[in-house]
């Protein structure tokens, strides 16, 4: 370590490209998230079911094993339903992960007014949201999107080219459903931790929003004798969209798929508005 | 004449339905400028407008030639800002906090780390740089805020109440640091403070705001220089001719309540007054150089009513 002279010098060196500055925030956020060993262990455990599933895919197509039990077409069918169930479970894990990590990302910046220091630099609110949101999206995406695509790739390599072409909709569906669910989780996590600065409450609120929406929607349906309350139930909306994408015919609620898409996008918009409003208040110091 | 680092032209800012800044016109050129005013005068709004957080309703504001309305990002790259209120991340070590600030300003990670160490050493937090900021005292937090404000080498440094909550020793250290930075000449410093003594000690110019208007703009250096030429004398044994004798030296005098007030022209020094008194066998009981302190100026400005401000503006005195 150099011995620094106690004098001030102006900086005149090179600068990083402005477009990459949100990655700085992301890097610091990752470091702070994984400072907790408990969280790190919990996160790694979230991959265990997927490892089991990937092993099952291999076993399901293993000719020796199939011959042993005199089975020709595999133990179970790999179709939209299989993908839907596996991804559904992973999305639940991703939801819990979001409830754990999102409050640790935004709340500390708001509690002690650090946000005004970020935003008094050449760094915008959008970049802030992007930087923090990227952390949730990356971590949750590693639990959902990546394993989903991995399942598709492994199954394709095991079964063959024809299966891949016939079931390409599974890959598209995985990308689309992961995109919308991760967007909702990310924005919900940021919005709740911007609204409630107490970490535990913010975490609980992230999970509670699903139950509150479901309950409130059911109440509206009963009181108003309508089915429109389901638009407040995010879980039903996601299921409707997911079942359509994975060609699953099991009915969830009597709502059109396009209605579910619009409702989910509208929820994203509302969450974005909440985040923007809360951050706007905090960015102005003094 | 140097280019102004901050220019305001009929700057008006309305928040909600209330006009906070009412047509500010100003060109700041000095290395250190003090921004004074009572609560609600519009100081924070002016700072937030310069940082691009509030958009002007009308008029323009420019920092280093960049328009706050359209070039806020460029302006923020040139500004170092030390806010008045608490701004820190409690569970982050000071060095990481300052480094993060540097990186967000565009410094590459390695240089940012090096600069963070330098800045913390410079403000006197070298030994505490690995401690979490949540465990810092108020004075240490102030110093850490200063470190993050200067770490990227800003061209304009805005300090909002820099000595807030500091004990006398820490205050002296902070004032010394600001004076050092001023004397280095690499940045323009805007100090926003309620403490007139702080402004007097570090600033070359002072702007006094009241109710969203500039009620006084003075060059403190010129004020100090003119104060040095202004003398108030109390005598013993004067038969009333001492004032005439001083006028004979070329000074302009006025006598009120037995006190002679005079402005010494170039070439006349205090010792000439002493000589004159000795020659006339007059005792000088009191000789005071002081005319208007910043406190007097501030209090006078605060007494000024809004129509008086308008008159002053129209007459070009502000």
Coordinates of C-alpha atoms in Angstrom, one line a residue:
Chain A
X1 CA 0.0 0.0 0.0
X2 CA 1.3 3.3 -1.0
X3 CA 1.7 6.1 1.6
X4 CA -0.7 8.7 0.3
X5 CA 0.2 12.3 0.6
X6 CA -2.4 14.4 2.2
X7 CA -3.0 16.7 -0.7
X8 CA -5.8 16.8 -3.2
X9 CA -5.2 16.1 -6.8
X10 CA -7.8 16.5 -9.6
X11 CA -8.5 13.3 -11.6
X12 CA -7.7 13.5 -15.3
X13 CA -7.5 9.8 -16.3
X14 CA -9.8 7.8 -18.6
X15 CA -13.5 7.3 -17.9
X16 CA -15.7 4.3 -18.4
X17 CA -18.5 4.4 -21.1
X18 CA -21.7 5.9 -19.6
X19 CA -23.8 3.0 -20.9
X20 CA -21.9 0.5 -18.7
X21 CA -22.2 2.4 -15.4
X22 CA -25.3 0.5 -14.3
X23 CA -23.1 -2.6 -14.1
X24 CA -21.1 -1.0 -11.3
X25 CA -24.2 -0.9 -9.2
X26 CA -25.0 -4.5 -10.2
X27 CA -21.5 -5.6 -9.2
X28 CA -21.7 -4.0 -5.8
X29 CA -25.2 -5.4 -5.2
X30 CA -24.1 -8.9 -6.0
X31 CA -21.2 -8.6 -3.5
X32 CA -23.6 -7.3 -0.8
X33 CA -26.2 -10.1 -1.5
X34 CA -23.7 -12.9 -1.3
X35 CA -22.1 -11.5 1.8
X36 CA -24.7 -13.5 3.7
X37 CA -23.6 -17.2 3.7
X38 CA -27.1 -18.3 4.7
X39 CA -28.4 -16.7 1.5
X40 CA -25.6 -18.2 -0.6
X41 CA -26.3 -21.7 0.8
X42 CA -30.1 -21.2 0.3
X43 CA -29.5 -20.1 -3.3
X44 CA -27.3 -23.0 -4.1
X45 CA -29.9 -25.4 -2.6
X46 CA -32.4 -24.0 -5.1
X47 CA -30.5 -25.6 -7.9
X48 CA -30.7 -29.1 -6.3
X49 CA -34.2 -29.9 -7.7
X50 CA -33.1 -28.9 -11.1
X51 CA -30.0 -31.1 -11.0
X52 CA -32.4 -33.9 -10.0
X53 CA -34.7 -33.1 -12.9
X54 CA -31.9 -33.0 -15.4
X55 CA -30.7 -36.3 -14.2
X56 CA -34.2 -37.7 -14.5
X57 CA -34.3 -36.5 -18.2
X58 CA -31.2 -38.5 -18.8
X59 CA -32.5 -41.6 -17.0
X60 CA -35.8 -41.3 -18.9
X61 CA -34.0 -41.7 -22.2
X62 CA -31.4 -44.2 -21.1
X63 CA -31.8 -47.2 -23.3
X64 CA -30.2 -49.7 -20.9
X65 CA -32.5 -48.7 -18.1
X66 CA -35.6 -48.7 -20.3
X67 CA -34.7 -52.2 -21.6
X68 CA -34.3 -53.4 -18.0
X69 CA -37.9 -52.5 -17.3
X70 CA -39.1 -53.4 -20.8
X71 CA -40.2 -49.8 -21.5
X72 CA -39.8 -48.3 -25.0
X73 CA -40.9 -44.7 -24.8
X74 CA -39.5 -43.5 -21.5
X75 CA -40.9 -43.5 -18.0
X76 CA -42.8 -40.3 -18.5
X77 CA -43.7 -37.9 -21.3
X78 CA -41.7 -34.7 -21.7
X79 CA -44.2 -32.2 -22.9
X80 CA -45.6 -28.8 -22.0
X81 CA -47.1 -30.1 -18.8
X82 CA -43.8 -31.4 -17.6
X83 CA -42.1 -28.1 -18.4
X84 CA -45.0 -26.2 -16.7
X85 CA -44.7 -28.2 -13.5
X86 CA -41.0 -27.9 -13.2
X87 CA -40.9 -24.3 -14.1
X88 CA -43.8 -23.6 -11.8
X89 CA -41.8 -25.0 -8.9
X90 CA -38.7 -23.0 -9.9
X91 CA -40.8 -19.8 -10.1
X92 CA -42.0 -20.4 -6.5
X93 CA -38.3 -20.6 -5.4
X94 CA -37.5 -17.5 -7.5
X95 CA -40.4 -15.7 -5.7
X96 CA -38.9 -16.6 -2.3
X97 CA -35.5 -15.6 -3.5
X98 CA -36.8 -12.2 -4.6
X99 CA -38.5 -11.7 -1.2
X100 CA -35.1 -12.3 0.5
X101 CA -32.8 -10.3 -1.7
X102 CA -34.9 -7.4 -3.1
X103 CA -35.2 -5.5 0.3
X104 CA -31.4 -5.7 0.8
X105 CA -30.9 -4.0 -2.6
X106 CA -33.0 -0.8 -2.4
X107 CA -33.9 -0.3 1.3
X108 CA -30.3 0.5 2.5
X109 CA -30.0 3.2 -0.2
X110 CA -33.3 4.9 0.9
X111 CA -33.0 4.5 4.7
X112 CA -29.9 6.7 4.9
X113 CA -30.4 8.9 1.8
X114 CA -27.7 7.4 -0.3
X115 CA -29.8 7.6 -3.4
X116 CA -29.2 11.3 -3.7
X117 CA -25.5 10.6 -3.9
X118 CA -25.9 8.1 -6.7
X119 CA -28.2 10.4 -8.7
X120 CA -26.1 13.6 -8.2
X121 CA -23.6 11.8 -10.4
X122 CA -23.9 11.2 -14.1
X123 CA -26.2 8.3 -13.3
X124 CA -29.9 8.3 -13.9
X125 CA -32.9 6.8 -12.1
X126 CA -33.4 4.4 -15.0
X127 CA -29.9 3.2 -14.7
X128 CA -30.4 2.8 -11.0
X129 CA -33.5 0.7 -11.5
X130 CA -31.7 -1.3 -14.3
X131 CA -28.7 -1.9 -12.1
X132 CA -30.7 -3.1 -9.1
X133 CA -33.3 -4.9 -11.1
X134 CA -30.6 -6.8 -13.1
X135 CA -29.5 -8.4 -9.8
X136 CA -32.9 -9.9 -9.1
X137 CA -33.5 -10.8 -12.7
X138 CA -30.1 -12.5 -13.1
X139 CA -30.4 -14.5 -9.9
X140 CA -34.0 -15.5 -10.4
X141 CA -33.3 -16.1 -14.1
X142 CA -30.6 -18.6 -13.2
X143 CA -33.2 -20.6 -11.3
X144 CA -35.9 -20.5 -14.0
X145 CA -35.0 -19.4 -17.5
X146 CA -31.5 -21.1 -17.6
X147 CA -32.7 -24.5 -16.2
X148 CA -35.8 -24.4 -18.5
X149 CA -33.6 -23.9 -21.6
X150 CA -31.1 -26.4 -20.3
X151 CA -33.9 -29.0 -20.0
X152 CA -35.0 -28.3 -23.5
X153 CA -31.4 -28.6 -24.8
X154 CA -30.6 -31.8 -23.0
X155 CA -33.9 -33.4 -24.0
X156 CA -33.3 -32.4 -27.6
X157 CA -29.8 -33.8 -27.5
X158 CA -31.1 -37.0 -26.0
X159 CA -34.1 -37.6 -28.2
X160 CA -33.0 -36.0 -31.4
X161 CA -33.6 -33.2 -34.0
X162 CA -37.2 -34.1 -34.7
X163 CA -38.2 -33.8 -31.1
X164 CA -36.6 -30.4 -31.0
X165 CA -38.4 -29.2 -34.0
X166 CA -41.7 -30.6 -32.9
X167 CA -41.4 -29.1 -29.4
X168 CA -39.7 -25.8 -30.2
X169 CA -42.7 -24.0 -28.7
X170 CA -41.4 -25.2 -25.3
X171 CA -38.2 -23.1 -25.6
X172 CA -40.2 -20.1 -26.8
X173 CA -42.7 -20.6 -24.0
X174 CA -39.9 -20.9 -21.4
X175 CA -38.4 -17.6 -22.6
X176 CA -41.7 -15.7 -22.7
X177 CA -43.1 -16.9 -19.4
X178 CA -39.7 -16.4 -17.7
X179 CA -39.6 -12.9 -19.2
X180 CA -42.9 -11.8 -17.8
X181 CA -42.6 -13.6 -14.5
X182 CA -39.0 -12.3 -13.9
X183 CA -40.2 -8.8 -14.9
X184 CA -43.0 -9.0 -12.3
X185 CA -40.7 -10.4 -9.6
X186 CA -38.0 -7.8 -10.3
X187 CA -40.4 -4.8 -10.4
X188 CA -42.4 -6.1 -7.4
X189 CA -39.3 -6.6 -5.4
X190 CA -38.0 -3.1 -6.1
X191 CA -41.4 -1.5 -5.6
X192 CA -42.1 -3.1 -2.3
X193 CA -38.6 -2.4 -0.9
X194 CA -38.9 1.2 -2.1
X195 CA -42.4 1.5 -0.4
X196 CA -41.4 -0.2 2.8
X197 CA -37.9 0.4 4.0
X198 CA -38.0 -2.1 6.8
X199 CA -36.4 -5.2 5.2
X200 CA -38.4 -7.9 6.9
X201 CA -41.7 -6.2 6.2
X202 CA -40.7 -5.5 2.6
X203 CA -39.8 -9.1 2.1
X204 CA -43.1 -10.3 3.6
X205 CA -45.0 -7.8 1.6
X206 CA -43.5 -9.1 -1.7
X207 CA -45.0 -12.5 -0.9
X208 CA -48.2 -11.1 0.6
X209 CA -49.0 -9.2 -2.6
X210 CA -49.9 -12.5 -4.3
X211 CA -52.2 -13.5 -1.5
X212 CA -53.7 -10.0 -1.1
X213 CA -54.4 -9.9 -4.9
X214 CA -56.0 -13.3 -4.8
X215 CA -58.1 -12.5 -1.8
X216 CA -59.2 -9.1 -3.1
X217 CA -60.0 -10.5 -6.5
X218 CA -62.1 -13.3 -4.9
X219 CA -63.9 -10.6 -2.8
X220 CA -64.7 -8.6 -5.9
X221 CA -65.9 -11.7 -7.7
X222 CA -68.3 -12.6 -4.9
X223 CA -69.6 -9.1 -4.2
X224 CA -69.9 -7.9 -7.7
X225 CA -70.9 -11.3 -9.1
X226 CA -68.4 -11.0 -11.8
X227 CA -65.2 -12.8 -12.9
X228 CA -63.1 -9.6 -13.4
X229 CA -61.6 -9.8 -9.9
X230 CA -59.3 -12.5 -11.3
X231 CA -57.3 -9.7 -13.0
X232 CA -56.0 -8.8 -9.6
X233 CA -54.8 -12.3 -8.9
X234 CA -51.3 -12.4 -10.3
X235 CA -51.0 -16.1 -9.8
X236 CA -54.0 -16.9 -11.9
X237 CA -52.9 -14.5 -14.6
X238 CA -49.5 -16.1 -14.8
X239 CA -51.0 -19.5 -14.8
X240 CA -53.4 -18.6 -17.6
X241 CA -50.5 -17.2 -19.7
X242 CA -48.2 -20.1 -18.9
X243 CA -50.9 -22.8 -19.8
X244 CA -51.5 -21.2 -23.1
X245 CA -47.8 -20.9 -23.9
X246 CA -47.1 -24.5 -22.9
X247 CA -50.2 -25.8 -24.8
X248 CA -51.8 -27.0 -21.6
X249 CA -55.5 -27.2 -21.8
X250 CA -56.3 -27.5 -18.0
X251 CA -58.6 -24.5 -17.3
X252 CA -57.5 -22.0 -14.6
X253 CA -60.0 -19.2 -14.7
X254 CA -62.4 -18.1 -17.3
X255 CA -60.3 -15.2 -18.5
X256 CA -59.0 -14.7 -22.1
X257 CA -55.3 -15.1 -22.6
X258 CA -54.9 -11.7 -24.2
X259 CA -56.6 -10.3 -21.1
X260 CA -54.1 -12.0 -18.8
X261 CA -51.2 -10.7 -20.9
X262 CA -52.6 -7.1 -20.8
X263 CA -53.2 -7.4 -17.0
X264 CA -49.7 -8.6 -16.4
X265 CA -48.2 -5.9 -18.5
X266 CA -50.4 -3.3 -16.7
X267 CA -49.2 -4.6 -13.4
X268 CA -45.6 -4.2 -14.6
X269 CA -46.5 -0.6 -15.6
X270 CA -48.0 0.2 -12.2
X271 CA -45.0 -1.3 -10.4
X272 CA -42.7 0.8 -12.5
X273 CA -44.7 3.9 -11.7
X274 CA -44.5 3.2 -8.0
X275 CA -40.7 2.7 -8.2
X276 CA -40.2 5.8 -10.2
X277 CA -42.4 7.9 -7.8
X278 CA -40.7 6.6 -4.7
X279 CA -37.2 7.1 -6.1
X280 CA -38.1 10.6 -7.4
X281 CA -39.0 11.6 -3.9
X282 CA -35.8 10.3 -2.4
X283 CA -33.4 11.6 -5.1
X284 CA -33.9 15.2 -4.2
X285 CA -31.9 15.9 -1.1
X286 CA -32.4 18.5 1.5
Chain B
X1 CA -12.3 38.2 -16.9
X2 CA -12.8 34.5 -16.3
X3 CA -15.8 32.6 -17.6
X4 CA -18.6 32.3 -15.0
X5 CA -18.9 28.7 -13.7
X6 CA -22.6 29.2 -12.8
X7 CA -24.9 31.5 -14.7
X8 CA -28.5 32.2 -13.9
X9 CA -30.8 34.2 -16.2
X10 CA -34.2 35.0 -14.9
X11 CA -34.3 31.6 -13.3
X12 CA -37.7 30.6 -12.0
X13 CA -38.6 27.3 -10.4
X14 CA -42.1 26.4 -9.3
X15 CA -42.8 23.4 -7.1
X16 CA -46.5 22.5 -7.0
X17 CA -48.2 25.8 -7.2
X18 CA -45.6 27.8 -5.3
X19 CA -42.9 29.7 -7.0
X20 CA -39.7 29.0 -5.1
X21 CA -37.1 30.8 -7.2
X22 CA -38.3 34.1 -8.5
X23 CA -36.2 35.3 -11.4
X24 CA -32.6 34.8 -10.3
X25 CA -29.9 36.6 -12.3
X26 CA -26.4 35.8 -11.4
X27 CA -23.0 35.1 -12.7
X28 CA -20.6 33.4 -10.3
X29 CA -16.9 33.6 -11.2
X30 CA -15.2 33.4 -7.8
X31 CA -13.4 30.3 -6.6
X32 CA -15.5 30.1 -3.5
X33 CA -19.0 31.4 -3.3
X34 CA -21.2 31.4 -0.2
X35 CA -24.9 30.8 -0.5
X36 CA -26.7 32.3 2.4
X37 CA -30.3 32.7 3.4
X38 CA -32.9 31.8 6.0
X39 CA -34.9 28.5 5.9
X40 CA -37.2 28.5 2.9
X41 CA -35.2 31.1 1.0
X42 CA -34.6 28.7 -1.9
X43 CA -31.0 27.6 -1.4
X44 CA -31.7 23.8 -1.6
X45 CA -34.0 24.4 -4.6
X46 CA -31.3 26.3 -6.3
X47 CA -28.8 23.5 -5.6
X48 CA -31.3 20.8 -6.8
X49 CA -32.0 22.9 -9.9
X50 CA -28.2 23.1 -10.6
X51 CA -28.0 19.4 -10.2
X52 CA -30.9 18.9 -12.7
X53 CA -33.3 17.4 -10.2
X54 CA -35.8 20.3 -10.7
X55 CA -36.5 21.8 -14.1
X56 CA -36.7 25.5 -14.4
X57 CA -40.2 26.8 -15.0
X58 CA -38.6 29.7 -17.1
X59 CA -35.2 31.2 -17.5
X60 CA -32.0 29.4 -17.7
X61 CA -29.3 28.0 -15.5
X62 CA -25.9 27.0 -16.8
X63 CA -23.1 25.2 -15.0
X64 CA -19.7 25.4 -16.7
X65 CA -21.6 26.4 -19.9
X66 CA -24.0 23.4 -19.8
X67 CA -27.7 24.0 -19.6
X68 CA -29.4 22.3 -16.6
X69 CA -32.5 21.7 -18.6
X70 CA -30.9 19.7 -21.4
X71 CA -27.4 18.7 -20.2
X72 CA -27.9 17.6 -16.6
X73 CA -25.8 14.5 -17.2
X74 CA -22.8 16.5 -18.4
X75 CA -23.3 18.9 -15.4
X76 CA -23.4 16.0 -12.9
X77 CA -20.1 14.7 -14.3
X78 CA -18.5 18.0 -13.4
X79 CA -20.1 18.5 -10.0
X80 CA -19.2 17.1 -6.6
X81 CA -22.0 17.3 -4.2
X82 CA -22.0 17.0 -0.4
X83 CA -25.6 17.1 0.8
X84 CA -26.7 18.4 4.1
X85 CA -28.6 15.4 5.3
X86 CA -27.4 11.9 6.1
X87 CA -26.2 10.2 2.9
X88 CA -24.5 6.9 3.5
X89 CA -24.9 3.1 3.3
X90 CA -24.7 1.9 6.8
X91 CA -23.2 -1.6 6.3
X92 CA -20.6 -0.5 3.7
X93 CA -17.0 0.4 4.6
X94 CA -16.1 4.0 3.9
X95 CA -13.6 3.0 1.2
X96 CA -16.2 1.0 -0.7
X97 CA -18.7 3.8 -0.4
X98 CA -16.3 6.4 -1.8
X99 CA -15.1 4.0 -4.4
X100 CA -18.7 3.3 -5.5
X101 CA -19.2 7.1 -5.9
X102 CA -16.0 7.3 -8.0
X103 CA -17.0 4.4 -10.2
X104 CA -20.5 5.8 -10.8
X105 CA -18.8 9.0 -11.9
X106 CA -17.0 7.0 -14.5
X107 CA -13.6 6.2 -13.0
X108 CA -12.4 2.7 -13.8
X109 CA -12.5 0.3 -10.8
X110 CA -8.7 0.4 -10.0
X111 CA -8.4 4.1 -10.3
X112 CA -11.5 4.5 -8.2
X113 CA -10.1 2.4 -5.4
X114 CA -6.9 4.4 -5.5
X115 CA -8.7 7.7 -5.5
X116 CA -11.0 6.5 -2.7
X117 CA -8.0 5.8 -0.5
X118 CA -6.5 9.2 -1.4
X119 CA -9.7 11.1 -0.7
X120 CA -10.2 9.4 2.6
X121 CA -6.7 10.1 3.7
X122 CA -7.1 13.7 2.5
X123 CA -10.1 14.3 4.7
X124 CA -8.5 12.6 7.7
X125 CA -10.3 9.3 7.6
X126 CA -7.4 7.2 6.5
X127 CA -7.3 5.1 9.6
X128 CA -11.1 4.6 9.6
X129 CA -11.5 3.8 5.9
X130 CA -12.3 0.1 6.4
X131 CA -14.9 0.8 9.1
X132 CA -18.6 0.6 8.2
X133 CA -20.2 3.9 7.9
X134 CA -23.0 3.1 10.2
X135 CA -20.5 3.1 13.0
X136 CA -19.1 6.5 12.1
X137 CA -19.7 9.6 14.3
X138 CA -21.5 12.6 12.8
X139 CA -18.2 14.4 12.1
X140 CA -16.7 11.3 10.4
X141 CA -19.8 11.0 8.2
X142 CA -19.4 14.6 7.2
X143 CA -15.8 14.0 6.2
X144 CA -16.8 10.8 4.3
X145 CA -19.4 12.8 2.4
X146 CA -16.7 15.3 1.5
X147 CA -14.5 12.5 0.4
X148 CA -17.1 11.1 -1.9
X149 CA -17.8 14.6 -3.3
X150 CA -14.2 15.2 -4.3
X151 CA -13.1 11.6 -5.2
X152 CA -13.7 12.0 -8.9
X153 CA -12.1 15.4 -9.2
X154 CA -15.1 17.7 -9.8
X155 CA -14.8 21.1 -11.4
X156 CA -17.6 22.5 -9.2
X157 CA -18.0 21.4 -5.6
X158 CA -21.3 22.1 -3.9
X159 CA -21.1 21.8 -0.1
X160 CA -24.4 22.0 1.7
X161 CA -23.9 22.9 5.4
X162 CA -20.4 21.3 5.5
X163 CA -19.8 22.1 9.2
X164 CA -23.2 20.9 10.3
X165 CA -22.9 19.0 13.6
X166 CA -19.2 19.3 13.8
X167 CA -17.3 19.9 17.1
X168 CA -14.9 23.0 17.0
X169 CA -11.9 20.8 16.2
X170 CA -13.6 19.0 13.3
X171 CA -15.1 22.3 12.1
X172 CA -11.6 23.9 11.9
X173 CA -10.4 20.8 10.0
X174 CA -13.3 21.1 7.6
X175 CA -12.8 24.8 7.0
X176 CA -9.1 24.2 6.5
X177 CA -9.8 21.6 3.9
X178 CA -12.1 23.8 2.0
X179 CA -9.5 26.6 2.1
X180 CA -6.9 24.2 0.9
X181 CA -9.1 23.1 -2.0
X182 CA -9.9 26.7 -2.8
X183 CA -6.2 27.6 -2.9
X184 CA -5.3 24.7 -5.1
X185 CA -7.5 26.4 -7.7
X186 CA -8.6 23.3 -9.5
X187 CA -12.3 23.6 -8.6
X188 CA -15.0 26.2 -7.9
X189 CA -16.6 25.7 -4.5
X190 CA -20.2 26.7 -3.6
X191 CA -20.7 26.6 0.1
X192 CA -24.3 26.7 1.4
X193 CA -24.4 27.5 5.1
X194 CA -26.3 29.1 7.8
X195 CA -23.1 29.9 9.6
X196 CA -21.9 33.3 8.5
X197 CA -18.5 32.7 10.1
X198 CA -17.9 29.7 7.8
X199 CA -18.8 31.7 4.7
X200 CA -16.6 34.6 5.9
X201 CA -13.7 32.3 6.4
X202 CA -13.7 30.4 3.1
X203 CA -15.6 32.4 0.5
X204 CA -14.6 35.2 -1.8
X205 CA -18.2 36.0 -2.8
X206 CA -21.5 35.7 -1.0
X207 CA -25.0 35.5 -2.4
X208 CA -27.9 36.1 0.0
X209 CA -31.2 34.7 -0.9
X210 CA -34.5 35.6 0.6
X211 CA -38.0 34.4 -0.5
X212 CA -36.5 33.0 -3.7
X213 CA -34.8 36.2 -4.7
X214 CA -31.2 37.5 -4.5
X215 CA -31.2 40.2 -1.9
X216 CA -27.5 40.7 -1.8
X217 CA -24.5 39.7 -3.8
X218 CA -21.1 40.9 -2.5
X219 CA -17.5 40.3 -3.2
X220 CA -16.2 39.5 0.3
X221 CA -12.7 40.2 -0.8
X222 CA -13.6 43.7 -2.0
X223 CA -15.7 44.1 1.1
X224 CA -12.7 43.1 3.3
X225 CA -10.4 45.4 1.4
X226 CA -12.8 48.4 1.7
X227 CA -13.3 47.5 5.4
X228 CA -9.6 47.8 5.8
X229 CA -9.8 51.4 4.5
X230 CA -12.8 52.3 6.7
X231 CA -11.8 53.6 10.1
X232 CA -13.9 54.6 13.1
X233 CA -12.1 56.8 15.7
X234 CA -13.0 57.8 19.2
X235 CA -10.9 60.6 20.7
X236 CA -10.2 62.3 24.0
X237 CA -9.1 65.9 24.2
X238 CA -10.4 66.9 20.8
X239 CA -11.7 70.4 20.5
X240 CA -13.7 69.5 17.4
X241 CA -11.0 70.2 14.8
X242 CA -9.4 66.8 14.5
X243 CA -12.0 65.7 11.9
X244 CA -11.1 68.8 9.9
X245 CA -7.4 68.0 10.2
X246 CA -8.1 64.4 8.9
X247 CA -10.0 65.9 6.0
X248 CA -7.0 68.0 5.3
X249 CA -5.1 64.7 4.7
X250 CA -7.6 64.0 1.9
X251 CA -10.0 61.8 3.8
X252 CA -13.8 62.1 3.8
X253 CA -15.1 62.3 7.3
X254 CA -18.3 62.3 9.2
X255 CA -18.8 62.9 12.9
X256 CA -21.7 61.3 14.8
X257 CA -22.0 60.9 18.5
X258 CA -18.4 61.9 19.1
X259 CA -17.1 59.3 16.7
X260 CA -15.2 60.2 13.6
X261 CA -15.8 57.8 10.6
X262 CA -13.5 58.1 7.7
X263 CA -12.4 56.3 4.6
X264 CA -8.7 56.3 4.0
X265 CA -7.7 57.1 0.4
X266 CA -4.8 55.5 -1.3
X267 CA -1.5 56.7 0.1
X268 CA -2.9 57.5 3.5
X269 CA -2.2 55.0 6.2
X270 CA -3.2 54.6 9.8
X271 CA 0.1 55.8 11.0
X272 CA -0.7 59.2 9.4
X273 CA -3.7 59.4 11.7
X274 CA -1.5 58.5 14.7
X275 CA 1.0 61.2 13.7
X276 CA -1.7 63.8 13.4
X277 CA -3.2 62.9 16.8
X278 CA 0.3 63.0 18.4
X279 CA 1.0 66.4 16.8
X280 CA -2.3 67.8 18.2
X281 CA -1.9 66.0 21.6
X282 CA -5.1 64.1 21.1
X283 CA -5.6 60.7 22.6
X284 CA -7.0 58.0 20.4
X285 CA -9.3 56.0 22.7
X286 CA -10.6 53.6 20.1
X287 CA -9.7 52.9 16.5
X288 CA -11.9 50.4 14.7
X289 CA -11.3 49.2 11.1
X290 CA -14.5 47.2 10.9
X291 CA -17.4 48.5 8.9
X292 CA -20.0 45.9 7.8
X293 CA -19.4 42.3 8.8
X294 CA -21.1 39.6 6.8
X295 CA -23.5 39.4 9.7
X296 CA -24.4 43.1 9.3
X297 CA -24.8 42.6 5.6
X298 CA -27.0 39.5 6.1
X299 CA -29.2 41.2 8.7
X300 CA -29.6 44.2 6.5
X301 CA -30.5 42.0 3.6
X302 CA -33.1 40.2 5.8
X303 CA -34.7 43.4 6.8
X304 CA -35.1 44.4 3.1
X305 CA -38.7 44.2 1.9
X306 CA -39.6 42.7 -1.4
X307 CA -40.2 46.0 -3.2
X308 CA -36.8 47.2 -2.0
X309 CA -35.3 44.1 -3.6
X310 CA -37.0 44.9 -6.9
X311 CA -35.7 48.5 -6.6
X312 CA -32.2 47.3 -6.0
X313 CA -32.4 44.9 -8.9
X314 CA -33.7 47.6 -11.2
X315 CA -31.1 50.0 -10.1
X316 CA -28.5 47.3 -11.0
X317 CA -27.0 47.1 -7.5
X318 CA -27.8 43.4 -7.2

